[in-house]
Amino acid sequence: MDYLTLLSVLDGTVRTAAPLVLAALAGLFAERSGVVDIGLEGKMLAGAFAAAAAASVTGSPWLGLFAAIGAGILLSMVHAYATVTHHGNQVVSGMAINILVAGLTPTLAFAWFQQGGQTPILQSGERFESIALPLADTLGGAVPVLGPLYREVISGHNILVYAAALAVPAAAWVVYRSRFGLRLRAVGENPSAVDTAGISVAGLRYQALVICGALTGAAGAYLSTAQGAGFVRDMTAGMGYLALAALIFGKWRPAPTLFACLLFALADAVQIRLQGVAIPGIGIIPVQFIQMLPYVLTVLLLAGFVGKAVAPKASGIAYVKER
């Protein structure tokens, strides 16, 4: 593999990792508060549809992003109402959201746009465009090794990619350095102690799920208005579940979760590069087999290499205030 091919793979890794990072951080806030949220997949899909539909109607990707965040928060509030207020089963609620959104989004798309369950193709100006960082072209041609790395891998992404990169240190600061983060971690470990201190457990969990919904909505908006050019049925393709796997692999901490997202994204970038390429001694591997690589990697990492992953103690357990 030559250097330019390597840079191409790394560039694809960064682009693929962005929605995974946003969704995994969303899961981190939810599960740190003690609420399991396997509905990340459905929220991402709803965000993708809302963003594409709003951007198509208004011509503004920013309004699409706000619509996606609103859709994600709305579904998070449904999850919170079922699990925090009424102490429902968190796994069942998350799966219900996934199933509901998988059927509802193409139905709404068909009803509103009459294009076979998808939204119209977004034109230039209706999508988030790539941003060339200062001196990218100059340094790319003048400085060996680092110049092309800066031009091809660091520069040239849309604003949501850079937002995802900044979200990791921001999430780490909120979780480990802020008062809200201290209370968030406490309610995920021992909600009774938090309640005894006079802090509302339900209030904290609602706040965590609002953040979760906003981040998953943004992740969905990335898929339809930045990486893609519109909404199509099931376009998340299991990325919400991969984000959950990355969260477990990262042991519910921001930096290791980022590493896991990059690893899964690298596997996806490699499988795209390998499609149709003859491997010496093997030949051309069937596309379907190559497309399994990210998911096989996920199973192997979670089954054999992640080690002991200890979730927050109160995760998945509804809190009932003692009377």
Short mmCIF file of C-alpha atoms in Angstrom, two decimals:
data_model
loop_
_atom_site.label_atom_id
_atom_site.label_comp_id
_atom_site.label_asym_id
_atom_site.label_seq_id
_atom_site.Cartn_x
_atom_site.Cartn_y
_atom_site.Cartn_z
CA MET A 1 0.00 0.00 0.00
CA ASP A 2 1.51 3.32 -1.04
CA TYR A 3 1.34 6.48 1.06
CA LEU A 4 -1.53 8.12 -0.88
CA THR A 5 -3.62 4.95 -0.55
CA LEU A 6 -2.92 4.89 3.19
CA LEU A 7 -4.02 8.52 3.45
CA SER A 8 -7.18 7.68 1.53
CA VAL A 9 -8.00 4.91 4.00
CA LEU A 10 -7.34 7.22 6.96
CA ASP A 11 -9.53 9.91 5.39
CA GLY A 12 -12.35 7.37 5.02
CA THR A 13 -11.80 6.29 8.63
CA VAL A 14 -12.28 9.84 9.92
CA ARG A 15 -15.44 10.34 7.86
CA THR A 16 -16.98 7.04 8.98
CA ALA A 17 -16.02 7.53 12.63
CA ALA A 18 -17.82 10.87 13.03
CA PRO A 19 -21.41 9.54 13.42
CA LEU A 20 -20.15 6.61 15.50
CA VAL A 21 -18.43 9.01 17.90
CA LEU A 22 -21.52 11.20 18.27
CA ALA A 23 -23.79 8.19 18.86
CA ALA A 24 -21.36 6.51 21.27
CA LEU A 25 -21.06 9.70 23.34
CA ALA A 26 -24.85 9.88 23.38
CA GLY A 27 -24.95 6.36 24.81
CA LEU A 28 -22.28 7.32 27.33
CA PHE A 29 -24.42 10.11 28.81
CA ALA A 30 -27.49 7.86 28.94
CA GLU A 31 -25.77 4.89 30.52
CA ARG A 32 -23.71 6.96 32.92
CA SER A 33 -27.04 8.14 34.30
CA GLY A 34 -28.21 4.55 34.70
CA VAL A 35 -30.45 4.34 31.63
CA VAL A 36 -29.64 1.70 29.02
CA ASP A 37 -30.45 3.06 25.58
CA ILE A 38 -30.34 0.55 22.74
CA GLY A 39 -32.60 2.91 20.81
CA LEU A 40 -29.58 4.80 19.45
CA GLU A 41 -30.16 3.15 16.08
CA GLY A 42 -33.73 4.40 15.85
CA LYS A 43 -32.84 7.90 17.00
CA MET A 44 -30.08 8.14 14.41
CA LEU A 45 -32.48 7.01 11.71
CA ALA A 46 -35.10 9.52 12.82
CA GLY A 47 -32.45 12.24 12.85
CA ALA A 48 -31.35 11.31 9.34
CA PHE A 49 -34.91 11.50 8.04
CA ALA A 50 -35.74 14.75 9.85
CA ALA A 51 -32.55 16.42 8.64
CA ALA A 52 -33.00 15.37 5.02
CA ALA A 53 -36.70 16.28 4.96
CA ALA A 54 -36.17 19.69 6.57
CA ALA A 55 -33.13 20.48 4.42
CA SER A 56 -35.04 19.50 1.28
CA VAL A 57 -38.03 21.69 2.14
CA THR A 58 -36.15 24.72 3.49
CA GLY A 59 -32.91 24.47 1.49
CA SER A 60 -30.87 24.88 4.68
CA PRO A 61 -28.70 22.10 6.16
CA TRP A 62 -28.63 23.98 9.47
CA LEU A 63 -32.41 23.83 9.76
CA GLY A 64 -32.09 20.16 8.89
CA LEU A 65 -29.62 19.71 11.75
CA PHE A 66 -31.95 21.45 14.19
CA ALA A 67 -34.83 19.25 13.02
CA ALA A 68 -32.68 16.16 13.52
CA ILE A 69 -31.71 17.23 17.04
CA GLY A 70 -35.37 17.89 17.80
CA ALA A 71 -36.37 14.45 16.53
CA GLY A 72 -33.65 12.80 18.62
CA ILE A 73 -34.68 14.66 21.77
CA LEU A 74 -38.35 13.84 21.17
CA LEU A 75 -37.62 10.11 20.98
CA SER A 76 -35.35 10.37 24.03
CA MET A 77 -38.19 11.94 25.97
CA VAL A 78 -40.43 9.04 24.96
CA HIS A 79 -37.76 6.66 26.27
CA ALA A 80 -37.38 8.71 29.46
CA TYR A 81 -41.12 8.85 30.04
CA ALA A 82 -41.41 5.07 29.68
CA THR A 83 -38.34 4.12 31.71
CA VAL A 84 -37.73 6.92 34.22
CA THR A 85 -41.24 8.11 34.98
CA HIS A 86 -43.04 4.78 34.63
CA HIS A 87 -40.11 2.44 35.41
CA GLY A 88 -40.57 0.45 32.20
CA ASN A 89 -38.08 -2.05 30.86
CA GLN A 90 -35.29 -0.04 29.25
CA VAL A 91 -34.35 -2.67 26.67
CA VAL A 92 -37.95 -3.13 25.53
CA SER A 93 -38.43 0.63 25.26
CA GLY A 94 -35.26 1.02 23.18
CA MET A 95 -36.19 -1.81 20.83
CA ALA A 96 -39.71 -0.39 20.46
CA ILE A 97 -38.18 2.92 19.33
CA ASN A 98 -35.96 1.14 16.82
CA ILE A 99 -38.83 -0.84 15.34
CA LEU A 100 -41.19 2.16 15.30
CA VAL A 101 -38.72 4.44 13.51
CA ALA A 102 -37.67 1.77 11.01
CA GLY A 103 -41.26 1.56 9.77
CA LEU A 104 -42.36 5.14 10.32
CA THR A 105 -39.60 6.99 8.47
CA PRO A 106 -40.03 5.39 5.01
CA THR A 107 -43.81 5.67 5.42
CA LEU A 108 -43.59 9.40 6.11
CA ALA A 109 -41.07 9.84 3.31
CA PHE A 110 -43.43 8.10 0.88
CA ALA A 111 -46.41 10.14 2.03
CA TRP A 112 -44.62 13.50 1.85
CA PHE A 113 -42.33 13.13 -1.15
CA GLN A 114 -43.78 10.21 -3.21
CA GLN A 115 -40.31 8.92 -4.05
CA GLY A 116 -40.47 5.32 -2.89
CA GLY A 117 -39.80 5.92 0.79
CA GLN A 118 -36.86 8.26 0.42
CA THR A 119 -36.40 12.01 0.40
CA PRO A 120 -35.37 14.03 -2.68
CA ILE A 121 -31.66 14.18 -3.44
CA LEU A 122 -30.13 17.18 -1.71
CA GLN A 123 -28.36 19.66 -3.94
CA SER A 124 -25.32 21.81 -3.23
CA GLY A 125 -26.27 24.36 -0.59
CA GLU A 126 -28.73 21.94 1.02
CA ARG A 127 -25.89 19.80 2.41
CA PHE A 128 -22.93 20.45 4.69
CA GLU A 129 -19.98 21.12 2.43
CA SER A 130 -16.32 20.26 2.95
CA ILE A 131 -14.14 22.87 4.64
CA ALA A 132 -10.56 23.44 3.44
CA LEU A 133 -8.37 24.37 6.41
CA PRO A 134 -5.85 27.23 5.99
CA LEU A 135 -2.74 26.43 3.88
CA ALA A 136 -3.93 22.89 3.15
CA ASP A 137 -3.03 22.98 -0.54
CA THR A 138 0.22 24.89 0.03
CA LEU A 139 1.52 22.61 2.77
CA GLY A 140 0.27 19.51 0.95
CA GLY A 141 2.57 20.22 -1.97
CA ALA A 142 5.52 21.71 -0.10
CA VAL A 143 5.99 19.63 3.05
CA PRO A 144 6.69 15.92 2.59
CA VAL A 145 4.74 13.34 4.61
CA LEU A 146 3.05 15.76 7.04
CA GLY A 147 1.81 18.10 4.31
CA PRO A 148 -0.24 15.45 2.46
CA LEU A 149 -1.42 14.12 5.84
CA TYR A 150 -2.72 17.59 6.75
CA ARG A 151 -4.33 18.12 3.34
CA GLU A 152 -5.88 14.68 2.86
CA VAL A 153 -6.77 13.53 6.39
CA ILE A 154 -7.17 16.60 8.62
CA SER A 155 -8.49 19.15 6.13
CA GLY A 156 -11.45 18.80 3.80
CA HIS A 157 -14.15 17.54 6.15
CA ASN A 158 -17.54 19.07 6.87
CA ILE A 159 -18.26 20.91 10.10
CA LEU A 160 -19.98 17.91 11.75
CA VAL A 161 -16.74 15.90 11.57
CA TYR A 162 -14.87 18.64 13.44
CA ALA A 163 -17.78 18.95 15.87
CA ALA A 164 -17.55 15.21 16.59
CA ALA A 165 -13.81 15.55 17.24
CA LEU A 166 -14.40 18.43 19.66
CA ALA A 167 -17.27 16.58 21.34
CA VAL A 168 -14.87 14.00 22.83
CA PRO A 169 -12.82 16.37 25.05
CA ALA A 170 -15.99 18.33 25.78
CA ALA A 171 -17.77 15.17 26.96
CA ALA A 172 -14.74 14.18 29.06
CA TRP A 173 -14.72 17.61 30.73
CA VAL A 174 -18.46 17.48 31.43
CA VAL A 175 -18.36 13.94 32.82
CA TYR A 176 -15.19 14.25 34.92
CA ARG A 177 -14.78 17.96 35.71
CA SER A 178 -18.22 19.52 36.01
CA ARG A 179 -20.77 19.38 38.84
CA PHE A 180 -23.33 17.94 36.43
CA GLY A 181 -20.89 15.18 35.48
CA LEU A 182 -20.20 14.33 39.12
CA ARG A 183 -23.91 14.00 39.79
CA LEU A 184 -24.38 12.07 36.53
CA ARG A 185 -21.80 9.46 37.49
CA ALA A 186 -23.22 9.26 41.00
CA VAL A 187 -26.76 8.64 39.82
CA GLY A 188 -25.50 5.87 37.56
CA GLU A 189 -23.73 4.16 40.42
CA ASN A 190 -25.88 4.83 43.46
CA PRO A 191 -29.13 6.70 42.81
CA SER A 192 -30.26 6.25 46.40
CA ALA A 193 -27.31 8.31 47.65
CA VAL A 194 -28.08 11.03 45.12
CA ASP A 195 -31.70 11.06 46.20
CA THR A 196 -30.67 11.27 49.86
CA ALA A 197 -28.60 14.36 49.03
CA GLY A 198 -31.78 16.05 47.82
CA ILE A 199 -31.03 15.81 44.09
CA SER A 200 -33.72 14.58 41.74
CA VAL A 201 -32.73 11.25 40.19
CA ALA A 202 -35.44 11.54 37.55
CA GLY A 203 -34.38 15.10 36.72
CA LEU A 204 -30.76 14.08 36.17
CA ARG A 205 -31.75 11.15 33.99
CA TYR A 206 -34.05 13.34 31.91
CA GLN A 207 -31.20 15.83 31.40
CA ALA A 208 -28.84 13.02 30.36
CA LEU A 209 -31.36 11.73 27.85
CA VAL A 210 -31.84 15.20 26.37
CA ILE A 211 -28.09 15.28 25.65
CA CYS A 212 -28.33 11.72 24.31
CA GLY A 213 -31.13 12.68 21.94
CA ALA A 214 -29.33 15.79 20.67
CA LEU A 215 -26.14 13.84 19.90
CA THR A 216 -27.93 10.97 18.16
CA GLY A 217 -29.94 13.46 16.12
CA ALA A 218 -26.73 15.15 15.02
CA ALA A 219 -25.26 11.75 14.13
CA GLY A 220 -28.27 11.05 11.93
CA ALA A 221 -28.04 14.48 10.31
CA TYR A 222 -24.45 13.71 9.39
CA LEU A 223 -25.53 10.58 7.51
CA SER A 224 -28.16 12.29 5.35
CA THR A 225 -26.91 15.87 4.92
CA ALA A 226 -23.11 15.54 5.08
CA GLN A 227 -21.93 12.03 4.21
CA GLY A 228 -24.95 11.33 2.00
CA ALA A 229 -27.34 13.46 -0.04
CA GLY A 230 -30.71 12.47 1.32
CA PHE A 231 -32.55 9.85 3.34
CA VAL A 232 -33.01 6.24 2.24
CA ARG A 233 -34.60 3.36 4.11
CA ASP A 234 -32.44 1.82 6.90
CA MET A 235 -29.48 4.04 6.01
CA THR A 236 -27.96 3.73 9.50
CA ALA A 237 -27.20 0.05 8.72
CA GLY A 238 -26.56 -0.93 12.34
CA MET A 239 -24.33 2.01 13.25
CA GLY A 240 -26.30 2.59 16.44
CA TYR A 241 -25.46 -0.92 17.60
CA LEU A 242 -21.81 -0.46 16.60
CA ALA A 243 -21.76 2.72 18.70
CA LEU A 244 -23.05 0.75 21.68
CA ALA A 245 -20.33 -1.84 21.10
CA ALA A 246 -17.73 0.94 20.97
CA LEU A 247 -19.09 2.30 24.24
CA ILE A 248 -18.69 -1.09 25.93
CA PHE A 249 -15.24 -1.56 24.37
CA GLY A 250 -14.30 1.88 25.71
CA LYS A 251 -15.67 0.94 29.14
CA TRP A 252 -17.98 3.93 29.29
CA ARG A 253 -15.10 6.46 29.04
CA PRO A 254 -14.82 9.10 26.26
CA ALA A 255 -11.22 8.64 25.07
CA PRO A 256 -11.23 4.80 24.84
CA THR A 257 -14.65 5.00 23.19
CA LEU A 258 -13.16 7.32 20.55
CA PHE A 259 -10.40 4.76 19.95
CA ALA A 260 -12.98 1.99 19.51
CA CYS A 261 -14.99 4.10 17.04
CA LEU A 262 -11.85 4.78 15.01
CA LEU A 263 -11.06 1.05 15.00
CA PHE A 264 -14.51 0.12 13.69
CA ALA A 265 -14.35 2.94 11.14
CA LEU A 266 -10.93 1.75 9.98
CA ALA A 267 -12.35 -1.74 9.40
CA ASP A 268 -15.16 -0.19 7.35
CA ALA A 269 -12.72 1.94 5.31
CA VAL A 270 -10.56 -1.10 4.64
CA GLN A 271 -13.51 -3.21 3.50
CA ILE A 272 -14.50 -0.48 1.03
CA ARG A 273 -10.92 -0.38 -0.30
CA LEU A 274 -10.77 -4.18 -0.64
CA GLN A 275 -13.96 -4.52 -2.70
CA GLY A 276 -13.09 -5.76 -6.19
CA VAL A 277 -9.35 -5.86 -5.44
CA ALA A 278 -7.50 -9.11 -6.21
CA ILE A 279 -5.47 -10.26 -3.20
CA PRO A 280 -2.30 -12.19 -4.12
CA GLY A 281 -2.81 -15.93 -3.60
CA ILE A 282 -6.53 -15.50 -2.85
CA GLY A 283 -8.07 -13.53 -5.70
CA ILE A 284 -11.12 -11.31 -5.45
CA ILE A 285 -13.04 -11.86 -2.22
CA PRO A 286 -16.86 -11.69 -2.50
CA VAL A 287 -18.24 -8.30 -1.55
CA GLN A 288 -20.66 -9.77 0.98
CA PHE A 289 -17.79 -11.40 2.87
CA ILE A 290 -15.75 -8.21 2.93
CA GLN A 291 -18.73 -6.22 4.18
CA MET A 292 -18.88 -8.49 7.22
CA LEU A 293 -15.46 -7.29 8.44
CA PRO A 294 -16.62 -4.44 10.77
CA TYR A 295 -19.24 -6.67 12.40
CA VAL A 296 -16.88 -9.65 12.73
CA LEU A 297 -14.35 -7.31 14.32
CA THR A 298 -17.02 -6.10 16.74
CA VAL A 299 -17.87 -9.64 17.84
CA LEU A 300 -14.21 -10.61 18.23
CA LEU A 301 -13.36 -7.52 20.27
CA LEU A 302 -16.34 -7.83 22.57
CA ALA A 303 -16.00 -11.58 22.98
CA GLY A 304 -12.28 -11.97 23.38
CA PHE A 305 -10.30 -8.78 23.75
CA VAL A 306 -12.33 -6.20 25.63
CA GLY A 307 -11.64 -7.83 29.00
CA LYS A 308 -13.94 -7.27 31.92
CA ALA A 309 -16.24 -4.37 31.14
CA VAL A 310 -18.10 -3.19 34.20
CA ALA A 311 -21.12 -1.05 33.46
CA PRO A 312 -22.40 1.60 35.89
CA LYS A 313 -23.95 -0.31 38.79
CA ALA A 314 -27.41 1.18 38.42
CA SER A 315 -27.44 0.80 34.65
CA GLY A 316 -30.68 -0.76 33.44
CA ILE A 317 -32.31 -0.62 36.88
CA ALA A 318 -35.34 1.60 37.35
CA TYR A 319 -35.10 3.75 40.46
CA VAL A 320 -38.12 3.65 42.74
CA LYS A 321 -38.05 6.17 45.54
CA GLU A 322 -38.50 4.59 48.97
CA ARG A 323 -41.50 5.83 50.86
#
